PDB file of C-alpha atoms and ligand atoms in Angstrom:
ATOM      1  CA  MET A   1      91.747 109.441  69.673  1.00  0.00           C
ATOM      2  CA  ILE A   2      90.850 107.243  66.485  1.00  0.00           C
ATOM      3  CA  GLY A   3      92.662 104.182  66.708  1.00  0.00           C
ATOM      4  CA  PHE A   4      94.610 104.389  62.615  1.00  0.00           C
ATOM      5  CA  VAL A   5      95.998 107.852  64.509  1.00  0.00           C
ATOM      6  CA  GLU A   6      97.895 105.215  67.045  1.00  0.00           C
ATOM      7  CA  PHE A   7      99.571 103.890  63.691  1.00  0.00           C
ATOM      8  CA  GLN A   8     102.544 107.196  63.501  1.00  0.00           C
ATOM      9  CA  ASP A   9     104.995 106.944  60.523  1.00  0.00           C
ATOM     10  CA  GLY A  10     107.336 104.249  61.402  1.00  0.00           C
ATOM     11  CA  ALA A  11     105.442 102.699  64.486  1.00  0.00           C
ATOM     12  CA  GLN A  12     104.679  98.927  64.903  1.00  0.00           C
ATOM     13  CA  GLY A  13     100.972  97.637  64.084  1.00  0.00           C
ATOM     14  CA  THR A  14      99.698  94.414  63.597  1.00  0.00           C
ATOM     15  CA  ALA A  15      96.173  95.474  61.832  1.00  0.00           C
ATOM     16  CA  GLY A  16      95.736  92.901  59.030  1.00  0.00           C
ATOM     17  CA  GLY A  17      98.141  90.453  60.525  1.00  0.00           C
ATOM     18  CA  THR A  18     100.757  91.771  58.616  1.00  0.00           C
ATOM     19  CA  PRO A  19     103.375  93.199  60.991  1.00  0.00           C
ATOM     20  CA  ARG A  20     104.393  96.925  60.477  1.00  0.00           C
ATOM     21  CA  ARG A  21     107.918  97.266  59.910  1.00  0.00           C
ATOM     22  CA  ALA A  22     109.751 101.317  60.105  1.00  0.00           C
ATOM     23  CA  GLU A  23     111.944 100.249  57.512  1.00  0.00           C
ATOM     24  CA  ASP A  24     109.040  98.817  55.135  1.00  0.00           C
ATOM     25  CA  GLY A  25     108.408 102.144  53.827  1.00  0.00           C
ATOM     26  CA  GLN A  26     106.351 103.366  56.418  1.00  0.00           C
ATOM     27  CA  ALA A  27     109.319 105.601  57.016  1.00  0.00           C
ATOM     28  CA  ALA A  28     109.009 109.423  57.383  1.00  0.00           C
ATOM     29  CA  TRP A  29     107.738 111.285  54.136  1.00  0.00           C
ATOM     30  CA  PRO A  30     108.199 114.903  53.265  1.00  0.00           C
ATOM     31  CA  ALA A  31     105.752 117.385  54.001  1.00  0.00           C
ATOM     32  CA  PHE A  32     103.345 118.088  51.159  1.00  0.00           C
ATOM     33  CA  ALA A  33     104.815 121.899  50.619  1.00  0.00           C
ATOM     34  CA  VAL A  34     108.344 120.609  50.366  1.00  0.00           C
ATOM     35  CA  TRP A  35     107.523 117.603  48.326  1.00  0.00           C
ATOM     36  CA  ARG A  36     105.903 119.434  45.756  1.00  0.00           C
ATOM     37  CA  SER A  37     108.248 121.806  45.202  1.00  0.00           C
ATOM     38  CA  THR A  38     110.654 119.219  43.084  1.00  0.00           C
ATOM     39  CA  ALA A  39     107.673 116.405  42.191  1.00  0.00           C
ATOM     40  CA  ALA A  40     107.136 115.542  38.848  1.00  0.00           C
ATOM     41  CA  ASP A  41     103.591 115.260  39.446  1.00  0.00           C
ATOM     42  CA  PRO A  42     102.869 117.764  42.245  1.00  0.00           C
ATOM     43  CA  VAL A  43      99.534 117.372  43.201  1.00  0.00           C
ATOM     44  CA  PHE A  44      98.479 115.898  46.721  1.00  0.00           C
ATOM     45  CA  SER A  45      97.015 112.435  45.635  1.00  0.00           C
ATOM     46  CA  GLU A  46     100.110 112.202  44.406  1.00  0.00           C
ATOM     47  CA  TRP A  47     101.759 113.008  47.346  1.00  0.00           C
ATOM     48  CA  LEU A  48      99.838 110.489  49.560  1.00  0.00           C
ATOM     49  CA  ARG A  49     100.371 107.721  46.719  1.00  0.00           C
ATOM     50  CA  SER A  50     104.098 108.026  46.070  1.00  0.00           C
ATOM     51  CA  ALA A  51     104.224 107.899  50.198  1.00  0.00           C
ATOM     52  CA  ALA A  52     102.474 104.326  50.337  1.00  0.00           C
ATOM     53  CA  GLU A  53     104.745 102.931  48.411  1.00  0.00           C
ATOM     54  CA  PRO A  54     105.815  99.518  48.612  1.00  0.00           C
ATOM     55  CA  ASP A  55     102.763  98.578  49.430  1.00  0.00           C
ATOM     56  CA  TRP A  56     100.821 100.641  46.234  1.00  0.00           C
ATOM     57  CA  THR A  57     102.607  98.561  43.975  1.00  0.00           C
ATOM     58  CA  ALA A  58     102.596  95.516  45.633  1.00  0.00           C
ATOM     59  CA  ALA A  59      99.121  95.605  45.935  1.00  0.00           C
ATOM     60  CA  VAL A  60      98.140  96.934  42.159  1.00  0.00           C
ATOM     61  CA  THR A  61     100.706  93.973  40.739  1.00  0.00           C
ATOM     62  CA  HIS A  62      99.674  90.994  43.544  1.00  0.00           C
ATOM     63  CA  PRO A  63      99.576  87.822  42.477  1.00  0.00           C
ATOM     64  CA  PHE A  64      95.744  87.106  43.539  1.00  0.00           C
ATOM     65  CA  ALA A  65      94.320  90.652  41.185  1.00  0.00           C
ATOM     66  CA  ALA A  66      96.511  88.813  38.332  1.00  0.00           C
ATOM     67  CA  ALA A  67      94.683  85.747  38.824  1.00  0.00           C
ATOM     68  CA  ILE A  68      91.290  87.661  39.271  1.00  0.00           C
ATOM     69  CA  SER A  69      92.461  89.002  35.702  1.00  0.00           C
ATOM     70  CA  GLY A  70      93.351  85.643  34.164  1.00  0.00           C
ATOM     71  CA  GLY A  71      90.577  84.453  34.655  1.00  0.00           C
ATOM     72  CA  THR A  72      91.884  81.672  37.491  1.00  0.00           C
ATOM     73  CA  ALA A  73      91.471  82.989  40.923  1.00  0.00           C
ATOM     74  CA  ASP A  74      89.789  81.011  43.494  1.00  0.00           C
ATOM     75  CA  MET A  75      86.839  83.606  44.338  1.00  0.00           C
ATOM     76  CA  ARG A  76      85.213  81.764  47.309  1.00  0.00           C
ATOM     77  CA  ARG A  77      87.252  83.488  50.240  1.00  0.00           C
ATOM     78  CA  TYR A  78      87.737  86.690  48.931  1.00  0.00           C
ATOM     79  CA  LEU A  79      83.649  87.330  47.676  1.00  0.00           C
ATOM     80  CA  ILE A  80      82.742  86.111  51.043  1.00  0.00           C
ATOM     81  CA  GLN A  81      85.290  88.502  52.985  1.00  0.00           C
ATOM     82  CA  ASP A  82      84.601  91.049  50.332  1.00  0.00           C
ATOM     83  CA  PHE A  83      80.756  91.443  50.997  1.00  0.00           C
ATOM     84  CA  GLN A  84      81.209  92.638  54.434  1.00  0.00           C
ATOM     85  CA  PHE A  85      83.948  94.994  53.326  1.00  0.00           C
ATOM     86  CA  VAL A  86      81.405  96.667  50.814  1.00  0.00           C
ATOM     87  CA  ASP A  87      78.597  96.743  53.877  1.00  0.00           C
ATOM     88  CA  THR A  88      81.631  98.968  55.947  1.00  0.00           C
ATOM     89  CA  PHE A  89      82.163 101.287  52.248  1.00  0.00           C
ATOM     90  CA  THR A  90      78.625 101.541  51.158  1.00  0.00           C
ATOM     91  CA  ALA A  91      78.217 103.163  54.797  1.00  0.00           C
ATOM     92  CA  LEU A  92      81.307 105.286  54.255  1.00  0.00           C
ATOM     93  CA  LEU A  93      80.621 106.237  51.267  1.00  0.00           C
ATOM     94  CA  GLY A  94      76.909 107.682  52.963  1.00  0.00           C
ATOM     95  CA  ALA A  95      79.587 110.030  55.262  1.00  0.00           C
ATOM     96  CA  ALA A  96      81.543 111.161  51.986  1.00  0.00           C
ATOM     97  CA  VAL A  97      77.629 112.203  51.327  1.00  0.00           C
ATOM     98  CA  ALA A  98      77.592 114.153  54.611  1.00  0.00           C
ATOM     99  CA  ALA A  99      80.970 115.230  55.032  1.00  0.00           C
ATOM    100  CA  ALA A 100      81.533 116.809  51.572  1.00  0.00           C
ATOM    101  CA  ASP A 101      81.802 120.599  51.611  1.00  0.00           C
ATOM    102  CA  ARG A 102      79.417 121.300  48.821  1.00  0.00           C
ATOM    103  CA  PHE A 103      76.654 120.133  47.147  1.00  0.00           C
ATOM    104  CA  GLU A 104      78.262 119.154  43.552  1.00  0.00           C
ATOM    105  CA  ALA A 105      80.771 116.961  45.519  1.00  0.00           C
ATOM    106  CA  ARG A 106      77.771 115.188  47.252  1.00  0.00           C
ATOM    107  CA  VAL A 107      76.110 114.572  44.191  1.00  0.00           C
ATOM    108  CA  PRO A 108      79.247 111.841  42.175  1.00  0.00           C
ATOM    109  CA  PHE A 109      79.375 109.907  45.841  1.00  0.00           C
ATOM    110  CA  GLY A 110      75.041 109.772  45.994  1.00  0.00           C
ATOM    111  CA  ARG A 111      75.578 108.341  42.384  1.00  0.00           C
ATOM    112  CA  PHE A 112      78.154 105.555  42.857  1.00  0.00           C
ATOM    113  CA  LEU A 113      76.042 104.818  45.578  1.00  0.00           C
ATOM    114  CA  GLY A 114      72.709 104.564  44.473  1.00  0.00           C
ATOM    115  CA  GLN A 115      73.771 102.995  41.043  1.00  0.00           C
ATOM    116  CA  THR A 116      76.996 101.087  41.224  1.00  0.00           C
ATOM    117  CA  VAL A 117      77.448  99.445  45.053  1.00  0.00           C
ATOM    118  CA  THR A 118      73.750  98.716  45.996  1.00  0.00           C
ATOM    119  CA  ASP A 119      72.478  98.200  42.443  1.00  0.00           C
ATOM    120  CA  THR A 120      74.790  96.737  40.064  1.00  0.00           C
ATOM    121  CA  GLU A 121      77.584  95.544  42.090  1.00  0.00           C
ATOM    122  CA  ARG A 122      75.088  94.121  45.082  1.00  0.00           C
ATOM    123  CA  GLY A 123      73.559  92.265  42.128  1.00  0.00           C
ATOM    124  CA  TYR A 124      76.887  91.186  41.311  1.00  0.00           C
ATOM    125  CA  PHE A 125      77.242  89.994  44.720  1.00  0.00           C
ATOM    126  CA  HIS A 126      74.552  87.830  44.934  1.00  0.00           C
ATOM    127  CA  ARG A 127      74.713  86.027  41.620  1.00  0.00           C
ATOM    128  CA  ALA A 128      78.602  85.541  42.259  1.00  0.00           C
ATOM    129  CA  LEU A 129      78.089  84.085  45.955  1.00  0.00           C
ATOM    130  CA  GLU A 130      75.126  81.764  44.677  1.00  0.00           C
ATOM    131  CA  ALA A 131      77.248  80.099  42.190  1.00  0.00           C
ATOM    132  CA  LEU A 132      80.266  79.542  44.429  1.00  0.00           C
ATOM    133  CA  GLY A 133      77.130  77.553  46.814  1.00  0.00           C
ATOM    134  CA  VAL A 134      78.109  80.091  49.794  1.00  0.00           C
ATOM    135  CA  ASP A 135      75.148  79.467  52.197  1.00  0.00           C
ATOM    136  CA  ALA A 136      73.350  82.206  53.915  1.00  0.00           C
ATOM    137  CA  ALA A 137      75.225  82.313  57.371  1.00  0.00           C
ATOM    138  CA  ASP A 138      78.323  82.845  55.498  1.00  0.00           C
ATOM    139  CA  MET A 139      76.698  85.257  53.202  1.00  0.00           C
ATOM    140  CA  THR A 140      75.522  87.563  56.039  1.00  0.00           C
ATOM    141  CA  SER A 141      77.377  86.680  58.531  1.00  0.00           C
ATOM    142  CA  PRO A 142      80.886  84.688  58.054  1.00  0.00           C
ATOM    143  CA  GLU A 143      83.768  84.630  60.204  1.00  0.00           C
ATOM    144  CA  LEU A 144      85.995  87.405  59.343  1.00  0.00           C
ATOM    145  CA  GLU A 145      89.857  87.019  58.822  1.00  0.00           C
ATOM    146  CA  PRO A 146      91.444  89.941  60.376  1.00  0.00           C
ATOM    147  CA  VAL A 147      92.351  91.851  57.197  1.00  0.00           C
ATOM    148  CA  THR A 148      88.883  92.217  57.111  1.00  0.00           C
ATOM    149  CA  VAL A 149      87.983  93.262  60.970  1.00  0.00           C
ATOM    150  CA  SER A 150      90.587  95.980  60.526  1.00  0.00           C
ATOM    151  CA  PHE A 151      89.683  97.273  57.175  1.00  0.00           C
ATOM    152  CA  ARG A 152      85.733  97.574  58.748  1.00  0.00           C
ATOM    153  CA  SER A 153      87.445  98.990  61.454  1.00  0.00           C
ATOM    154  CA  LEU A 154      89.517 101.694  59.523  1.00  0.00           C
ATOM    155  CA  MET A 155      86.548 102.693  57.410  1.00  0.00           C
ATOM    156  CA  ASP A 156      84.301 103.034  60.981  1.00  0.00           C
ATOM    157  CA  GLU A 157      86.893 105.380  61.879  1.00  0.00           C
ATOM    158  CA  ALA A 158      86.882 107.517  58.594  1.00  0.00           C
ATOM    159  CA  ARG A 159      82.768 107.649  58.690  1.00  0.00           C
ATOM    160  CA  SER A 160      82.793 108.642  62.858  1.00  0.00           C
ATOM    161  CA  SER A 161      85.220 110.813  62.837  1.00  0.00           C
ATOM    162  CA  GLN A 162      82.819 113.027  60.305  1.00  0.00           C
ATOM    163  CA  ASP A 163      86.325 114.696  58.185  1.00  0.00           C
ATOM    164  CA  TYR A 164      85.747 115.107  54.561  1.00  0.00           C
ATOM    165  CA  SER A 165      88.993 114.676  53.987  1.00  0.00           C
ATOM    166  CA  LEU A 166      90.265 111.174  55.596  1.00  0.00           C
ATOM    167  CA  VAL A 167      86.509 109.595  54.390  1.00  0.00           C
ATOM    168  CA  LEU A 168      88.029 110.954  51.348  1.00  0.00           C
ATOM    169  CA  ALA A 169      91.460 109.258  51.225  1.00  0.00           C
ATOM    170  CA  VAL A 170      90.259 105.842  52.172  1.00  0.00           C
ATOM    171  CA  LEU A 171      87.751 105.948  49.765  1.00  0.00           C
ATOM    172  CA  CYS A 172      90.189 106.951  47.101  1.00  0.00           C
ATOM    173  CA  VAL A 173      92.470 104.160  48.389  1.00  0.00           C
ATOM    174  CA  ALA A 174      90.416 101.505  47.720  1.00  0.00           C
ATOM    175  CA  GLU A 175      89.166 102.475  44.108  1.00  0.00           C
ATOM    176  CA  TRP A 176      92.340 103.478  42.777  1.00  0.00           C
ATOM    177  CA  VAL A 177      94.102 100.705  43.932  1.00  0.00           C
ATOM    178  CA  TYR A 178      90.827  98.408  42.021  1.00  0.00           C
ATOM    179  CA  LEU A 179      91.214 100.234  39.205  1.00  0.00           C
ATOM    180  CA  GLY A 180      95.293 100.004  39.060  1.00  0.00           C
ATOM    181  CA  TRP A 181      95.262  96.261  39.072  1.00  0.00           C
ATOM    182  CA  ALA A 182      91.740  95.921  37.125  1.00  0.00           C
ATOM    183  CA  SER A 183      93.077  97.658  34.295  1.00  0.00           C
ATOM    184  CA  ARG A 184      96.278  95.776  33.778  1.00  0.00           C
ATOM    185  CA  THR A 185      93.837  92.682  32.176  1.00  0.00           C
ATOM    186  CA  VAL A 186      95.093  91.818  28.966  1.00  0.00           C
ATOM    187  CA  SER A 187      91.857  90.609  27.600  1.00  0.00           C
ATOM    188  CA  PRO A 188      88.654  89.631  29.827  1.00  0.00           C
ATOM    189  CA  PRO A 189      88.606  86.385  31.354  1.00  0.00           C
ATOM    190  CA  GLU A 190      86.149  83.817  30.580  1.00  0.00           C
ATOM    191  CA  GLY A 191      83.567  83.481  33.108  1.00  0.00           C
ATOM    192  CA  PHE A 192      81.300  85.830  34.802  1.00  0.00           C
ATOM    193  CA  LEU A 193      83.090  85.683  38.401  1.00  0.00           C
ATOM    194  CA  HIS A 194      85.922  86.977  36.938  1.00  0.00           C
ATOM    195  CA  ARG A 195      84.695  89.480  34.450  1.00  0.00           C
ATOM    196  CA  GLU A 196      82.478  90.887  35.994  1.00  0.00           C
ATOM    197  CA  TRP A 197      84.666  92.015  38.989  1.00  0.00           C
ATOM    198  CA  VAL A 198      87.259  93.337  36.018  1.00  0.00           C
ATOM    199  CA  GLU A 199      84.467  95.457  34.359  1.00  0.00           C
ATOM    200  CA  LEU A 200      83.171  96.935  37.730  1.00  0.00           C
ATOM    201  CA  HIS A 201      86.598  98.195  38.428  1.00  0.00           C
ATOM    202  CA  SER A 202      87.770  99.622  34.860  1.00  0.00           C
ATOM    203  CA  GLY A 203      86.187 101.422  32.076  1.00  0.00           C
ATOM    204  CA  PRO A 204      85.453 104.759  31.204  1.00  0.00           C
ATOM    205  CA  GLU A 205      83.225 105.143  34.116  1.00  0.00           C
ATOM    206  CA  PHE A 206      84.971 103.572  36.943  1.00  0.00           C
ATOM    207  CA  GLU A 207      88.327 105.661  35.806  1.00  0.00           C
ATOM    208  CA  ALA A 208      86.200 109.276  35.972  1.00  0.00           C
ATOM    209  CA  TRP A 209      84.908 108.285  39.498  1.00  0.00           C
ATOM    210  CA  VAL A 210      88.455 107.640  40.681  1.00  0.00           C
ATOM    211  CA  GLY A 211      88.890 110.966  38.565  1.00  0.00           C
ATOM    212  CA  PHE A 212      86.136 112.532  40.976  1.00  0.00           C
ATOM    213  CA  LEU A 213      88.026 111.483  43.863  1.00  0.00           C
ATOM    214  CA  ARG A 214      91.690 112.373  43.210  1.00  0.00           C
ATOM    215  CA  ALA A 215      90.555 115.674  41.992  1.00  0.00           C
ATOM    216  CA  GLU A 216      88.757 115.729  45.348  1.00  0.00           C
ATOM    217  CA  LEU A 217      91.837 114.837  47.125  1.00  0.00           C
ATOM    218  CA  ASP A 218      93.683 117.637  44.866  1.00  0.00           C
ATOM    219  CA  ARG A 219      91.176 120.252  46.061  1.00  0.00           C
ATOM    220  CA  VAL A 220      90.689 119.846  49.659  1.00  0.00           C
ATOM    221  CA  GLY A 221      94.142 118.332  50.224  1.00  0.00           C
ATOM    222  CA  PRO A 222      96.740 121.381  49.637  1.00  0.00           C
ATOM    223  CA  ALA A 223      94.321 123.934  51.914  1.00  0.00           C
ATOM    224  CA  LEU A 224      95.185 121.596  55.210  1.00  0.00           C
ATOM    225  CA  GLY A 225      96.956 122.295  57.578  1.00  0.00           C
ATOM    226  CA  GLU A 226     100.685 120.399  57.899  1.00  0.00           C
ATOM    227  CA  ALA A 227      99.082 118.441  60.979  1.00  0.00           C
ATOM    228  CA  ALA A 228      95.997 117.476  58.782  1.00  0.00           C
ATOM    229  CA  GLN A 229      97.758 116.461  56.385  1.00  0.00           C
ATOM    230  CA  ARG A 230      99.921 114.342  57.820  1.00  0.00           C
ATOM    231  CA  ARG A 231      96.631 112.779  59.467  1.00  0.00           C
ATOM    232  CA  VAL A 232      95.075 112.234  55.401  1.00  0.00           C
ATOM    233  CA  LEU A 233      98.524 110.520  55.119  1.00  0.00           C
ATOM    234  CA  THR A 234      98.092 108.547  57.621  1.00  0.00           C
ATOM    235  CA  ILE A 235      94.817 107.110  56.856  1.00  0.00           C
ATOM    236  CA  PHE A 236      95.755 106.973  53.554  1.00  0.00           C
ATOM    237  CA  ARG A 237      99.391 104.376  53.626  1.00  0.00           C
ATOM    238  CA  GLU A 238      97.040 102.448  56.038  1.00  0.00           C
ATOM    239  CA  ALA A 239      94.196 101.789  53.814  1.00  0.00           C
ATOM    240  CA  VAL A 240      97.029 100.760  51.250  1.00  0.00           C
ATOM    241  CA  ARG A 241      98.751  98.538  53.734  1.00  0.00           C
ATOM    242  CA  LEU A 242      95.331  96.845  54.188  1.00  0.00           C
ATOM    243  CA  GLU A 243      94.257  96.298  50.668  1.00  0.00           C
ATOM    244  CA  ARG A 244      97.628  94.567  49.881  1.00  0.00           C
ATOM    245  CA  GLY A 245      96.947  92.434  53.268  1.00  0.00           C
ATOM    246  CA  PHE A 246      93.440  91.754  51.646  1.00  0.00           C
ATOM    247  CA  PHE A 247      94.391  90.212  48.586  1.00  0.00           C
ATOM    248  CA  ASP A 248      97.204  88.044  50.922  1.00  0.00           C
ATOM    249  CA  MET A 249      94.603  86.760  52.417  1.00  0.00           C
ATOM    250  CA  ALA A 250      92.188  86.372  49.381  1.00  0.00           C
ATOM    251  CA  GLU A 251      95.660  84.583  48.325  1.00  0.00           C
ATOM    252  CA  GLY A 252      95.766  82.147  51.206  1.00  0.00           C
TER     253      GLY A 252
HETATM  254  C1  LIG B   1      89.020  94.818  49.958  1.00  0.00           C
HETATM  255  C2  LIG B   1      88.409  95.943  48.598  1.00  0.00           C
HETATM  256  N1  LIG B   1      89.152  96.747  48.170  1.00  0.00           N
HETATM  257  C3  LIG B   1      88.317  97.712  47.137  1.00  0.00           C
HETATM  258  C4  LIG B   1      87.061  97.448  46.438  1.00  0.00           C
HETATM  259  C5  LIG B   1      86.872  97.888  45.415  1.00  0.00           C
HETATM  260  N2  LIG B   1      85.408  99.009  45.806  1.00  0.00           N
HETATM  261  C6  LIG B   1      86.966  96.304  46.926  1.00  0.00           C
HETATM  262  N3  LIG B   1      85.583  95.426  46.657  1.00  0.00           N
HETATM  263  N4  LIG B   1      87.576  95.567  48.219  1.00  0.00           N
END
């Protein structure tokens, strides 16, 4: 059994250093087939997102994310840890190329992998970490925070599963949550550290990328059996919880 499956709805867990409680929004959630008969926006990705409350709203409105948008966040610990997140995230994108069920779905993953994460975003990390005076050891092998360890494990489990719906669920959380907070930015922050990080996660291209990830979940999710839909729900919720925990960690 892979690790995240152990965190069934309502179960206790400590991934990310934040204990999970049955009463904090992780309670039973109606099956997709039931939920969609009364939902205002009856798509699979919205079934997942709404099941991930209150963590979803807490992540996209997190004070640390707001401080990035406002240009005041201390980015040092956050970016050191996030560079390690991005390493595993890049491997997960590769898994999406391999696990996708058709050629036209592989293309956007391959493009984002080659043109954004390993190019623009990598360049940003190198310049940002240098500007922050981060030494080579902390750039390549820093001491990992518990939430970073948990997030990397979750991504590794999704990658090893080679299950497209699970890979997609984790990628979609990571990008959709980031679009959520970054698109709340009212005016671009002045310094490049904050401004470019907001730019990387907002704007028409990033919106289209998140739209693609959601559309893929909306395409493959309804065709899954109920047990498989629940597995997607479990990993989606866990990823949202870790996004919230990651901002908590960054805030200190
Ligand atoms: C923790 C985290 N989540 C999401 C992203 C957006 N790729 C990120 N850079 N870091």
